[in-house]
Each structure stands twice: as C-alpha cells, then as structure tokens.
Amino acid sequence: MTQALDTQKTIAIAVSNLNFSYPDQANVLDNLNFTIQQGERVGLIGPNGAGKTTLFFCLCGVLSPTSGGVQLWGKPVEVGQFRPEIGLVFQNPSDQLFSASVWDDVAFGPENMGLSPDEVKSRTQKALHLTGVTELADRPPHHLSGGQKRMVAIASVLAMHPQAIVYDEPSANLDLRSRRRLIHFLQASPETLLISSHDLDLILEVTSRTLLLDSGNLIADGSPAEIMGNRQMMLDHGLEVPYPLE
Ligand SMILES: Nc1ncnc2c1ncn2[C@@H]1O[C@H](COP(=O)(O)OP(=O)(O)OP(=O)(O)O)[C@@H](O)[C@H]1O
C-alpha cells in the first residue's frame, strides 16, 4: 500500500485515453496514454501538425479534452483552473509577454498567486538572474530581440516555481549563441521537463526519453537513441536521424 502510494507520488504527468478534436478538425489527439515521472526530461518530436502544441494545451488546462484526461501529481487538470505546479513556455514568446516592462511581466505570475510583495520581488529577481536577463528588467518586452524575449518568457514561468515545465519549440528563431545558452540552461534545469522541438540535436542534448507523435497518435516512446536513431521510423514520420546518431 505504502509502496503503491510512493509510486503514484512520483508520477508528475499522467495522460489517459486523451482525445481532442477542434470544431473543424477531428481527432487531433487520438487516444493518448503515457506518464512522465517527476524529474524526467522528455522530448516530444513529430512533424508539423502532429498535435504537439494541442497536447501541451491539454496538459496545462488551456484546452479541454474531448474525452479522457490529464492528471498532474494525481490531481485531474480542469480547463481554466490555474495549476502552478506546471508552467508552459509558448512557441511564440510574444504570446506570453504583455506588460509594460520585463520586470512587470516576470512579477505578474507570483503577484497573481497572492504572494507577499517581498516574495514577489525575490522570485522576480531570482528568475531574471537564472535566465540571464536582469539587465533587461526595465525594458518593454516588445522592444526585445527574439532570443531576449524567449529568456524573459522562461523567467516569467520560472517565477511561479513550477515543478514541471513544458517548452514548445524553445529554440525556434534563436541564433547559435542564444541556442547554446538555452541548451546549457535546460541541461541545468531541475524541473520535470517536456520539450517539443524540430531541433532534434537540442532534444538529444537535453532529454533522456523521446515521445514520437504523428497525426495525434503516440507512435513510439523510448530512449532517444532507439527512436531518433531508427532511420525508417523517422522517415515514415517526416523526420531525419539527427547527425550525432547517424
Ligand atoms: N485552433 C485550431 N483550430 C482548428 N484546428 C487547429 C487549431 N490549432 C491547431 N489545429 C490543427 O490541429 C492539428 C495539430 O496542430 P498543432 O499545432 O497541435 O501541431 P504541432 O505538432 O504543434 O505542429 P507544429 O510542429 O507545426 O507546431 C493541425 O492539423 C492543425 O491544423
């Protein structure tokens, strides 16, 4: 009994019989089942339109599944209910940044969690420091470069102290130096991570388990080498074996 409870405690994300259809697009997610253990670092790969972003929106309660569901640490996700234990870094950081200054954007989450002004300040400072954007604190987010916006968007999520973070295409539009910095940052991140990307080298460097999604179906779930090194399977799903696995 105790052992069963302990095992359950370590499951951070549980997806059960998850189906999702948009009003004009049926079966975008087709009966997905998987769990992610606390502390795991998982890469989600798949061609354009596979359903990766839709899955992330279901995990974070932005979209309500057509049937089935998601549990975070054993508690069902309800659409629209704020779950501070999971954070979502959007594909386009501009979708996440809306305040007059970087500081205000990063402080927004902790403020809305009802934390004391001292705690909000301390979390904001720490998140800006961790992401290396302290010097941008007074700048308007819409004046920043793509790479700077990305790190501010990550800071705004970190300030809420989530235990799991879902990153949607985190290296999109980053130059080589910013991408390398992001990879180092992700490698040092202590949270449970689920990262979707077409940048398979990043997935290889940062994660230790790969989920392959295509047409809303979970095609494969295994080690990065086993999945991304499988030339035929990668080709069948519009992907290529990343260079280090060739
Ligand atoms: N708001 C929407 N309304 C209707 N259909 C949508 C909507 N958003 C996405 N879709 C459709 O759902 C499917 C999955 O899209 P989704 O954005 O989840 O895929 P993705 O794997 O994240 O793709 P990409 O790699 O191109 O970002 C696609 O066929 C897409 O056209």
PDB file of C-alpha atoms and ligand atoms in Angstrom:
ATOM      1  CA  MET A   1       0.000   0.000   0.000  1.00  0.00           C
ATOM      2  CA  THR A   2       2.726   2.432   1.030  1.00  0.00           C
ATOM      3  CA  GLN A   3       4.764   1.390  -1.982  1.00  0.00           C
ATOM      4  CA  ALA A   4       1.799   1.970  -4.307  1.00  0.00           C
ATOM      5  CA  LEU A   5       1.308   5.457  -2.879  1.00  0.00           C
ATOM      6  CA  ASP A   6       5.013   6.251  -3.237  1.00  0.00           C
ATOM      7  CA  THR A   7       4.986   5.148  -6.862  1.00  0.00           C
ATOM      8  CA  GLN A   8       1.954   7.278  -7.577  1.00  0.00           C
ATOM      9  CA  LYS A   9       3.590  10.279  -5.930  1.00  0.00           C
ATOM     10  CA  THR A  10       6.448  10.232  -8.402  1.00  0.00           C
ATOM     11  CA  ILE A  11       4.187  10.392 -11.466  1.00  0.00           C
ATOM     12  CA  ALA A  12       4.169  14.051 -12.399  1.00  0.00           C
ATOM     13  CA  ILE A  13       2.051  13.899 -15.557  1.00  0.00           C
ATOM     14  CA  ALA A  14      -0.427  11.138 -16.407  1.00  0.00           C
ATOM     15  CA  VAL A  15      -2.260  11.220 -19.732  1.00  0.00           C
ATOM     16  CA  SER A  16      -5.130   8.727 -20.004  1.00  0.00           C
ATOM     17  CA  ASN A  17      -7.196   7.926 -23.092  1.00  0.00           C
ATOM     18  CA  LEU A  18      -6.757  11.533 -24.188  1.00  0.00           C
ATOM     19  CA  ASN A  19      -8.733  12.569 -27.263  1.00  0.00           C
ATOM     20  CA  PHE A  20      -9.052  16.045 -28.670  1.00  0.00           C
ATOM     21  CA  SER A  21     -10.879  17.477 -31.693  1.00  0.00           C
ATOM     22  CA  TYR A  22     -11.155  21.115 -32.744  1.00  0.00           C
ATOM     23  CA  PRO A  23     -14.619  22.051 -34.062  1.00  0.00           C
ATOM     24  CA  ASP A  24     -13.304  21.905 -37.641  1.00  0.00           C
ATOM     25  CA  GLN A  25     -10.506  19.363 -37.172  1.00  0.00           C
ATOM     26  CA  ALA A  26     -11.329  15.937 -35.742  1.00  0.00           C
ATOM     27  CA  ASN A  27      -9.031  13.534 -33.863  1.00  0.00           C
ATOM     28  CA  VAL A  28      -6.106  15.908 -33.444  1.00  0.00           C
ATOM     29  CA  LEU A  29      -5.144  13.814 -30.401  1.00  0.00           C
ATOM     30  CA  ASP A  30      -6.104  10.167 -30.749  1.00  0.00           C
ATOM     31  CA  ASN A  31      -6.346   8.176 -27.537  1.00  0.00           C
ATOM     32  CA  LEU A  32      -3.003   9.124 -25.992  1.00  0.00           C
ATOM     33  CA  ASN A  33      -1.706   7.254 -22.953  1.00  0.00           C
ATOM     34  CA  PHE A  34       1.607   7.923 -21.219  1.00  0.00           C
ATOM     35  CA  THR A  35       3.058   9.009 -17.892  1.00  0.00           C
ATOM     36  CA  ILE A  36       6.032  11.174 -17.037  1.00  0.00           C
ATOM     37  CA  GLN A  37       7.853  10.640 -13.780  1.00  0.00           C
ATOM     38  CA  GLN A  38       8.863  13.522 -11.577  1.00  0.00           C
ATOM     39  CA  GLY A  39      12.322  14.701 -12.617  1.00  0.00           C
ATOM     40  CA  GLU A  40      12.191  13.082 -16.063  1.00  0.00           C
ATOM     41  CA  ARG A  41      13.333  15.065 -19.109  1.00  0.00           C
ATOM     42  CA  VAL A  42      11.267  14.101 -22.116  1.00  0.00           C
ATOM     43  CA  GLY A  43      11.457  15.242 -25.728  1.00  0.00           C
ATOM     44  CA  LEU A  44       8.321  15.342 -27.880  1.00  0.00           C
ATOM     45  CA  ILE A  45       9.040  15.068 -31.597  1.00  0.00           C
ATOM     46  CA  GLY A  46       6.802  14.846 -34.637  1.00  0.00           C
ATOM     47  CA  PRO A  47       6.120  16.555 -37.963  1.00  0.00           C
ATOM     48  CA  ASN A  48       4.182  19.805 -38.419  1.00  0.00           C
ATOM     49  CA  GLY A  49       0.584  19.368 -37.374  1.00  0.00           C
ATOM     50  CA  ALA A  50       1.259  16.212 -35.326  1.00  0.00           C
ATOM     51  CA  GLY A  51      -0.612  17.683 -32.344  1.00  0.00           C
ATOM     52  CA  LYS A  52       2.303  18.688 -30.092  1.00  0.00           C
ATOM     53  CA  THR A  53       1.033  22.165 -29.191  1.00  0.00           C
ATOM     54  CA  THR A  54      -2.516  20.859 -28.794  1.00  0.00           C
ATOM     55  CA  LEU A  55      -1.231  18.221 -26.374  1.00  0.00           C
ATOM     56  CA  PHE A  56       0.616  20.891 -24.375  1.00  0.00           C
ATOM     57  CA  PHE A  57      -2.558  22.993 -24.176  1.00  0.00           C
ATOM     58  CA  CYS A  58      -4.444  19.963 -22.820  1.00  0.00           C
ATOM     59  CA  LEU A  59      -1.703  19.278 -20.242  1.00  0.00           C
ATOM     60  CA  CYS A  60      -1.891  22.836 -18.926  1.00  0.00           C
ATOM     61  CA  GLY A  61      -5.681  23.197 -18.898  1.00  0.00           C
ATOM     62  CA  VAL A  62      -5.838  25.663 -21.806  1.00  0.00           C
ATOM     63  CA  LEU A  63      -7.930  23.218 -23.858  1.00  0.00           C
ATOM     64  CA  SER A  64     -10.478  20.758 -22.540  1.00  0.00           C
ATOM     65  CA  PRO A  65     -10.085  17.205 -23.913  1.00  0.00           C
ATOM     66  CA  THR A  66     -12.949  15.801 -25.972  1.00  0.00           C
ATOM     67  CA  SER A  67     -12.602  12.698 -23.806  1.00  0.00           C
ATOM     68  CA  GLY A  68     -10.081  11.212 -21.417  1.00  0.00           C
ATOM     69  CA  GLY A  69      -7.887  13.444 -19.361  1.00  0.00           C
ATOM     70  CA  VAL A  70      -4.683  14.537 -17.700  1.00  0.00           C
ATOM     71  CA  GLN A  71      -3.589  14.313 -14.085  1.00  0.00           C
ATOM     72  CA  LEU A  72      -0.777  16.335 -12.551  1.00  0.00           C
ATOM     73  CA  TRP A  73       0.599  14.703  -9.410  1.00  0.00           C
ATOM     74  CA  GLY A  74      -2.580  12.641  -9.199  1.00  0.00           C
ATOM     75  CA  LYS A  75      -4.996  15.578  -9.468  1.00  0.00           C
ATOM     76  CA  PRO A  76      -7.118  15.979 -12.626  1.00  0.00           C
ATOM     77  CA  VAL A  77      -6.490  19.046 -14.792  1.00  0.00           C
ATOM     78  CA  GLU A  78      -9.620  21.179 -15.181  1.00  0.00           C
ATOM     79  CA  VAL A  79      -9.773  23.650 -18.042  1.00  0.00           C
ATOM     80  CA  GLY A  80      -9.176  27.226 -16.940  1.00  0.00           C
ATOM     81  CA  GLN A  81      -8.012  26.221 -13.460  1.00  0.00           C
ATOM     82  CA  PHE A  82      -4.608  27.662 -12.588  1.00  0.00           C
ATOM     83  CA  ARG A  83      -2.151  24.896 -11.729  1.00  0.00           C
ATOM     84  CA  PRO A  84       1.077  26.494 -10.517  1.00  0.00           C
ATOM     85  CA  GLU A  85       2.837  23.117 -10.477  1.00  0.00           C
ATOM     86  CA  ILE A  86       3.105  23.199 -14.293  1.00  0.00           C
ATOM     87  CA  GLY A  87       4.381  26.027 -16.484  1.00  0.00           C
ATOM     88  CA  LEU A  88       4.055  26.429 -20.242  1.00  0.00           C
ATOM     89  CA  VAL A  89       6.608  28.296 -22.339  1.00  0.00           C
ATOM     90  CA  PHE A  90       4.744  29.182 -25.523  1.00  0.00           C
ATOM     91  CA  GLN A  91       6.073  28.593 -29.014  1.00  0.00           C
ATOM     92  CA  ASN A  92       5.937  32.341 -29.668  1.00  0.00           C
ATOM     93  CA  PRO A  93       7.238  34.292 -26.649  1.00  0.00           C
ATOM     94  CA  SER A  94       5.253  37.361 -27.735  1.00  0.00           C
ATOM     95  CA  ASP A  95       2.083  35.414 -26.825  1.00  0.00           C
ATOM     96  CA  GLN A  96       3.351  35.319 -23.256  1.00  0.00           C
ATOM     97  CA  LEU A  97       4.612  38.877 -22.740  1.00  0.00           C
ATOM     98  CA  PHE A  98       2.136  41.720 -22.398  1.00  0.00           C
ATOM     99  CA  SER A  99       3.300  44.075 -19.622  1.00  0.00           C
ATOM    100  CA  ALA A 100       4.966  47.481 -19.895  1.00  0.00           C
ATOM    101  CA  SER A 101       8.288  46.174 -18.584  1.00  0.00           C
ATOM    102  CA  VAL A 102      10.163  42.905 -18.333  1.00  0.00           C
ATOM    103  CA  TRP A 103      10.061  43.170 -14.539  1.00  0.00           C
ATOM    104  CA  ASP A 104       6.246  43.506 -14.554  1.00  0.00           C
ATOM    105  CA  ASP A 105       5.876  40.509 -16.859  1.00  0.00           C
ATOM    106  CA  VAL A 106       8.021  38.279 -14.659  1.00  0.00           C
ATOM    107  CA  ALA A 107       6.336  39.552 -11.464  1.00  0.00           C
ATOM    108  CA  PHE A 108       2.839  39.036 -12.900  1.00  0.00           C
ATOM    109  CA  GLY A 109       2.611  35.314 -12.104  1.00  0.00           C
ATOM    110  CA  PRO A 110       3.770  35.476  -8.476  1.00  0.00           C
ATOM    111  CA  GLU A 111       1.587  38.562  -7.900  1.00  0.00           C
ATOM    112  CA  ASN A 112      -1.442  36.632  -9.114  1.00  0.00           C
ATOM    113  CA  MET A 113      -0.565  33.763  -6.813  1.00  0.00           C
ATOM    114  CA  GLY A 114      -1.269  36.154  -3.934  1.00  0.00           C
ATOM    115  CA  LEU A 115       2.308  36.137  -2.645  1.00  0.00           C
ATOM    116  CA  SER A 116       3.682  38.900  -0.431  1.00  0.00           C
ATOM    117  CA  PRO A 117       5.449  41.847  -2.138  1.00  0.00           C
ATOM    118  CA  ASP A 118       8.782  40.665  -0.684  1.00  0.00           C
ATOM    119  CA  GLU A 119       8.285  37.156  -2.067  1.00  0.00           C
ATOM    120  CA  VAL A 120       7.229  38.547  -5.470  1.00  0.00           C
ATOM    121  CA  LYS A 121      10.353  40.709  -5.552  1.00  0.00           C
ATOM    122  CA  SER A 122      12.640  37.890  -4.535  1.00  0.00           C
ATOM    123  CA  ARG A 123      11.167  35.437  -7.075  1.00  0.00           C
ATOM    124  CA  THR A 124      11.312  38.032  -9.847  1.00  0.00           C
ATOM    125  CA  GLN A 125      14.950  38.875  -9.128  1.00  0.00           C
ATOM    126  CA  LYS A 126      15.897  35.207  -8.986  1.00  0.00           C
ATOM    127  CA  ALA A 127      14.083  34.280 -12.216  1.00  0.00           C
ATOM    128  CA  LEU A 128      15.673  37.210 -14.077  1.00  0.00           C
ATOM    129  CA  HIS A 129      19.085  36.173 -12.756  1.00  0.00           C
ATOM    130  CA  LEU A 130      18.665  32.480 -13.639  1.00  0.00           C
ATOM    131  CA  THR A 131      17.737  33.324 -17.212  1.00  0.00           C
ATOM    132  CA  GLY A 132      20.462  35.955 -17.559  1.00  0.00           C
ATOM    133  CA  VAL A 133      18.141  38.880 -18.313  1.00  0.00           C
ATOM    134  CA  THR A 134      18.469  41.013 -15.162  1.00  0.00           C
ATOM    135  CA  GLU A 135      19.799  43.927 -17.184  1.00  0.00           C
ATOM    136  CA  LEU A 136      16.607  43.954 -19.286  1.00  0.00           C
ATOM    137  CA  ALA A 137      14.289  44.419 -16.280  1.00  0.00           C
ATOM    138  CA  ASP A 138      13.192  47.955 -17.192  1.00  0.00           C
ATOM    139  CA  ARG A 139      12.841  47.387 -20.940  1.00  0.00           C
ATOM    140  CA  PRO A 140       9.457  46.984 -22.657  1.00  0.00           C
ATOM    141  CA  PRO A 141       9.236  43.310 -23.708  1.00  0.00           C
ATOM    142  CA  HIS A 142       8.006  44.212 -27.197  1.00  0.00           C
ATOM    143  CA  HIS A 143      11.296  46.056 -27.856  1.00  0.00           C
ATOM    144  CA  LEU A 144      13.422  42.967 -27.199  1.00  0.00           C
ATOM    145  CA  SER A 145      15.021  40.612 -29.702  1.00  0.00           C
ATOM    146  CA  GLY A 146      13.544  37.147 -30.233  1.00  0.00           C
ATOM    147  CA  GLY A 147      16.223  35.481 -28.100  1.00  0.00           C
ATOM    148  CA  GLN A 148      15.791  38.014 -25.281  1.00  0.00           C
ATOM    149  CA  LYS A 149      12.001  37.572 -25.385  1.00  0.00           C
ATOM    150  CA  ARG A 150      12.430  33.807 -25.141  1.00  0.00           C
ATOM    151  CA  MET A 151      14.514  34.061 -21.958  1.00  0.00           C
ATOM    152  CA  VAL A 152      12.084  36.597 -20.428  1.00  0.00           C
ATOM    153  CA  ALA A 153       9.172  34.255 -21.229  1.00  0.00           C
ATOM    154  CA  ILE A 154      11.059  31.454 -19.462  1.00  0.00           C
ATOM    155  CA  ALA A 155      11.733  33.770 -16.496  1.00  0.00           C
ATOM    156  CA  SER A 156       8.011  34.582 -16.256  1.00  0.00           C
ATOM    157  CA  VAL A 157       7.295  30.859 -15.926  1.00  0.00           C
ATOM    158  CA  LEU A 158      10.180  30.153 -13.503  1.00  0.00           C
ATOM    159  CA  ALA A 159       8.954  32.901 -11.152  1.00  0.00           C
ATOM    160  CA  MET A 160       5.912  30.744 -10.404  1.00  0.00           C
ATOM    161  CA  HIS A 161       8.206  27.915  -9.224  1.00  0.00           C
ATOM    162  CA  PRO A 162       6.573  25.163 -11.295  1.00  0.00           C
ATOM    163  CA  GLN A 163       7.696  21.597 -10.671  1.00  0.00           C
ATOM    164  CA  ALA A 164       7.203  20.731 -14.345  1.00  0.00           C
ATOM    165  CA  ILE A 165       7.808  22.936 -17.372  1.00  0.00           C
ATOM    166  CA  VAL A 166       6.508  22.312 -20.859  1.00  0.00           C
ATOM    167  CA  TYR A 167       8.574  24.012 -23.573  1.00  0.00           C
ATOM    168  CA  ASP A 168       7.034  24.403 -27.025  1.00  0.00           C
ATOM    169  CA  GLU A 169       9.765  24.854 -29.657  1.00  0.00           C
ATOM    170  CA  PRO A 170      12.134  26.684 -27.303  1.00  0.00           C
ATOM    171  CA  SER A 171      14.978  27.133 -29.805  1.00  0.00           C
ATOM    172  CA  ALA A 172      12.830  28.491 -32.659  1.00  0.00           C
ATOM    173  CA  ASN A 173      14.377  31.656 -34.124  1.00  0.00           C
ATOM    174  CA  LEU A 174      17.412  31.633 -31.834  1.00  0.00           C
ATOM    175  CA  ASP A 175      20.889  32.311 -33.181  1.00  0.00           C
ATOM    176  CA  LEU A 176      23.678  29.843 -32.426  1.00  0.00           C
ATOM    177  CA  ARG A 177      24.897  31.562 -29.276  1.00  0.00           C
ATOM    178  CA  SER A 178      21.399  32.035 -27.815  1.00  0.00           C
ATOM    179  CA  ARG A 179      20.525  28.430 -28.674  1.00  0.00           C
ATOM    180  CA  ARG A 180      23.665  27.151 -26.961  1.00  0.00           C
ATOM    181  CA  ARG A 181      22.871  29.252 -23.903  1.00  0.00           C
ATOM    182  CA  LEU A 182      19.341  27.842 -23.851  1.00  0.00           C
ATOM    183  CA  ILE A 183      20.684  24.273 -24.088  1.00  0.00           C
ATOM    184  CA  HIS A 184      23.008  24.875 -21.121  1.00  0.00           C
ATOM    185  CA  PHE A 185      20.135  26.449 -19.219  1.00  0.00           C
ATOM    186  CA  LEU A 186      17.828  23.488 -19.921  1.00  0.00           C
ATOM    187  CA  GLN A 187      20.546  20.972 -19.029  1.00  0.00           C
ATOM    188  CA  ALA A 188      20.903  22.652 -15.630  1.00  0.00           C
ATOM    189  CA  SER A 189      17.132  22.927 -15.006  1.00  0.00           C
ATOM    190  CA  PRO A 190      15.954  20.850 -12.049  1.00  0.00           C
ATOM    191  CA  GLU A 191      12.277  20.693 -13.094  1.00  0.00           C
ATOM    192  CA  THR A 192      10.466  17.830 -14.814  1.00  0.00           C
ATOM    193  CA  LEU A 193      10.761  18.806 -18.483  1.00  0.00           C
ATOM    194  CA  LEU A 194       8.678  18.085 -21.567  1.00  0.00           C
ATOM    195  CA  ILE A 195      10.129  19.768 -24.626  1.00  0.00           C
ATOM    196  CA  SER A 196       8.717  19.740 -28.132  1.00  0.00           C
ATOM    197  CA  SER A 197      11.093  20.667 -30.900  1.00  0.00           C
ATOM    198  CA  HIS A 198      12.074  20.207 -34.516  1.00  0.00           C
ATOM    199  CA  ASP A 199      15.626  20.856 -33.266  1.00  0.00           C
ATOM    200  CA  LEU A 200      16.449  17.194 -32.710  1.00  0.00           C
ATOM    201  CA  ASP A 201      20.016  17.942 -31.647  1.00  0.00           C
ATOM    202  CA  LEU A 202      18.649  20.013 -28.773  1.00  0.00           C
ATOM    203  CA  ILE A 203      16.285  17.173 -27.842  1.00  0.00           C
ATOM    204  CA  LEU A 204      19.242  14.794 -27.912  1.00  0.00           C
ATOM    205  CA  GLU A 205      21.389  17.032 -25.716  1.00  0.00           C
ATOM    206  CA  VAL A 206      18.754  17.852 -23.119  1.00  0.00           C
ATOM    207  CA  THR A 207      16.383  14.895 -22.751  1.00  0.00           C
ATOM    208  CA  SER A 208      16.676  11.207 -21.897  1.00  0.00           C
ATOM    209  CA  ARG A 209      13.377   9.913 -23.273  1.00  0.00           C
ATOM    210  CA  THR A 210      11.615  10.561 -26.571  1.00  0.00           C
ATOM    211  CA  LEU A 211       7.934  10.522 -27.490  1.00  0.00           C
ATOM    212  CA  LEU A 212       7.159  10.460 -31.217  1.00  0.00           C
ATOM    213  CA  LEU A 213       3.758  11.872 -32.119  1.00  0.00           C
ATOM    214  CA  ASP A 214       2.185  11.826 -35.586  1.00  0.00           C
ATOM    215  CA  SER A 215      -1.407  12.592 -36.592  1.00  0.00           C
ATOM    216  CA  GLY A 216      -2.314  12.676 -32.908  1.00  0.00           C
ATOM    217  CA  ASN A 217      -1.032   9.140 -32.310  1.00  0.00           C
ATOM    218  CA  LEU A 218       1.801   8.198 -29.988  1.00  0.00           C
ATOM    219  CA  ILE A 219       3.970   6.259 -32.431  1.00  0.00           C
ATOM    220  CA  ALA A 220       6.897   5.483 -30.149  1.00  0.00           C
ATOM    221  CA  ASP A 221       8.106   6.070 -26.611  1.00  0.00           C
ATOM    222  CA  GLY A 222      11.672   5.130 -25.683  1.00  0.00           C
ATOM    223  CA  SER A 223      15.270   6.192 -25.430  1.00  0.00           C
ATOM    224  CA  PRO A 224      16.432   8.992 -27.756  1.00  0.00           C
ATOM    225  CA  ALA A 225      18.915   6.665 -29.486  1.00  0.00           C
ATOM    226  CA  GLU A 226      16.308   3.956 -30.012  1.00  0.00           C
ATOM    227  CA  ILE A 227      13.745   6.343 -31.503  1.00  0.00           C
ATOM    228  CA  MET A 228      15.711   9.091 -33.227  1.00  0.00           C
ATOM    229  CA  GLY A 229      18.305   6.555 -34.413  1.00  0.00           C
ATOM    230  CA  ASN A 230      15.643   4.488 -36.195  1.00  0.00           C
ATOM    231  CA  ARG A 231      16.047   5.782 -39.747  1.00  0.00           C
ATOM    232  CA  GLN A 232      12.991   4.062 -41.202  1.00  0.00           C
ATOM    233  CA  MET A 233      10.682   5.142 -38.410  1.00  0.00           C
ATOM    234  CA  MET A 234      11.962   8.703 -38.598  1.00  0.00           C
ATOM    235  CA  LEU A 235      11.461   8.778 -42.385  1.00  0.00           C
ATOM    236  CA  ASP A 236       7.975   7.286 -42.062  1.00  0.00           C
ATOM    237  CA  HIS A 237       7.025  10.264 -39.908  1.00  0.00           C
ATOM    238  CA  GLY A 238       8.662  13.032 -41.900  1.00  0.00           C
ATOM    239  CA  LEU A 239      11.783  13.261 -39.730  1.00  0.00           C
ATOM    240  CA  GLU A 240      15.501  12.685 -40.180  1.00  0.00           C
ATOM    241  CA  VAL A 241      18.017  10.970 -37.934  1.00  0.00           C
ATOM    242  CA  PRO A 242      19.955  13.749 -36.160  1.00  0.00           C
ATOM    243  CA  TYR A 243      23.617  13.984 -37.127  1.00  0.00           C
ATOM    244  CA  PRO A 244      25.103  12.601 -33.865  1.00  0.00           C
ATOM    245  CA  LEU A 245      23.056   9.389 -34.288  1.00  0.00           C
ATOM    246  CA  GLU A 246      23.885   8.809 -37.965  1.00  0.00           C
TER     247      GLU A 246
HETATM  248  N1  LIG B   1      -7.310  26.499 -33.248  1.00  0.00           N
HETATM  249  C1  LIG B   1      -7.353  25.485 -34.122  1.00  0.00           C
HETATM  250  N2  LIG B   1      -8.488  25.204 -34.794  1.00  0.00           N
HETATM  251  C2  LIG B   1      -8.558  24.180 -35.678  1.00  0.00           C
HETATM  252  N3  LIG B   1      -7.520  23.343 -35.942  1.00  0.00           N
HETATM  253  C3  LIG B   1      -6.367  23.579 -35.299  1.00  0.00           C
HETATM  254  C4  LIG B   1      -6.210  24.653 -34.354  1.00  0.00           C
HETATM  255  N4  LIG B   1      -4.944  24.620 -33.883  1.00  0.00           N
HETATM  256  C5  LIG B   1      -4.332  23.587 -34.487  1.00  0.00           C
HETATM  257  N5  LIG B   1      -5.183  22.958 -35.337  1.00  0.00           N
HETATM  258  C6  LIG B   1      -4.905  21.774 -36.153  1.00  0.00           C
HETATM  259  O1  LIG B   1      -4.590  20.718 -35.262  1.00  0.00           O
HETATM  260  C7  LIG B   1      -3.515  19.929 -35.790  1.00  0.00           C
HETATM  261  C8  LIG B   1      -2.385  19.876 -34.780  1.00  0.00           C
HETATM  262  O2  LIG B   1      -1.826  21.188 -34.651  1.00  0.00           O
HETATM  263  P1  LIG B   1      -0.707  21.502 -33.560  1.00  0.00           P
HETATM  264  O3  LIG B   1      -0.431  22.974 -33.620  1.00  0.00           O
HETATM  265  O4  LIG B   1      -1.107  20.921 -32.262  1.00  0.00           O
HETATM  266  O5  LIG B   1       0.515  20.676 -34.166  1.00  0.00           O
HETATM  267  P2  LIG B   1       2.069  20.750 -33.852  1.00  0.00           P
HETATM  268  O6  LIG B   1       2.544  19.338 -33.779  1.00  0.00           O
HETATM  269  O7  LIG B   1       2.334  21.610 -32.670  1.00  0.00           O
HETATM  270  O8  LIG B   1       2.633  21.407 -35.171  1.00  0.00           O
HETATM  271  P3  LIG B   1       3.958  22.312 -35.469  1.00  0.00           P
HETATM  272  O9  LIG B   1       5.136  21.386 -35.359  1.00  0.00           O
HETATM  273  O10 LIG B   1       3.724  22.767 -36.869  1.00  0.00           O
HETATM  274  O11 LIG B   1       3.985  23.444 -34.474  1.00  0.00           O
HETATM  275  C9  LIG B   1      -3.160  20.543 -37.134  1.00  0.00           C
HETATM  276  O12 LIG B   1      -3.827  19.831 -38.140  1.00  0.00           O
HETATM  277  C10 LIG B   1      -3.691  21.953 -37.035  1.00  0.00           C
HETATM  278  O13 LIG B   1      -4.053  22.444 -38.292  1.00  0.00           O
END
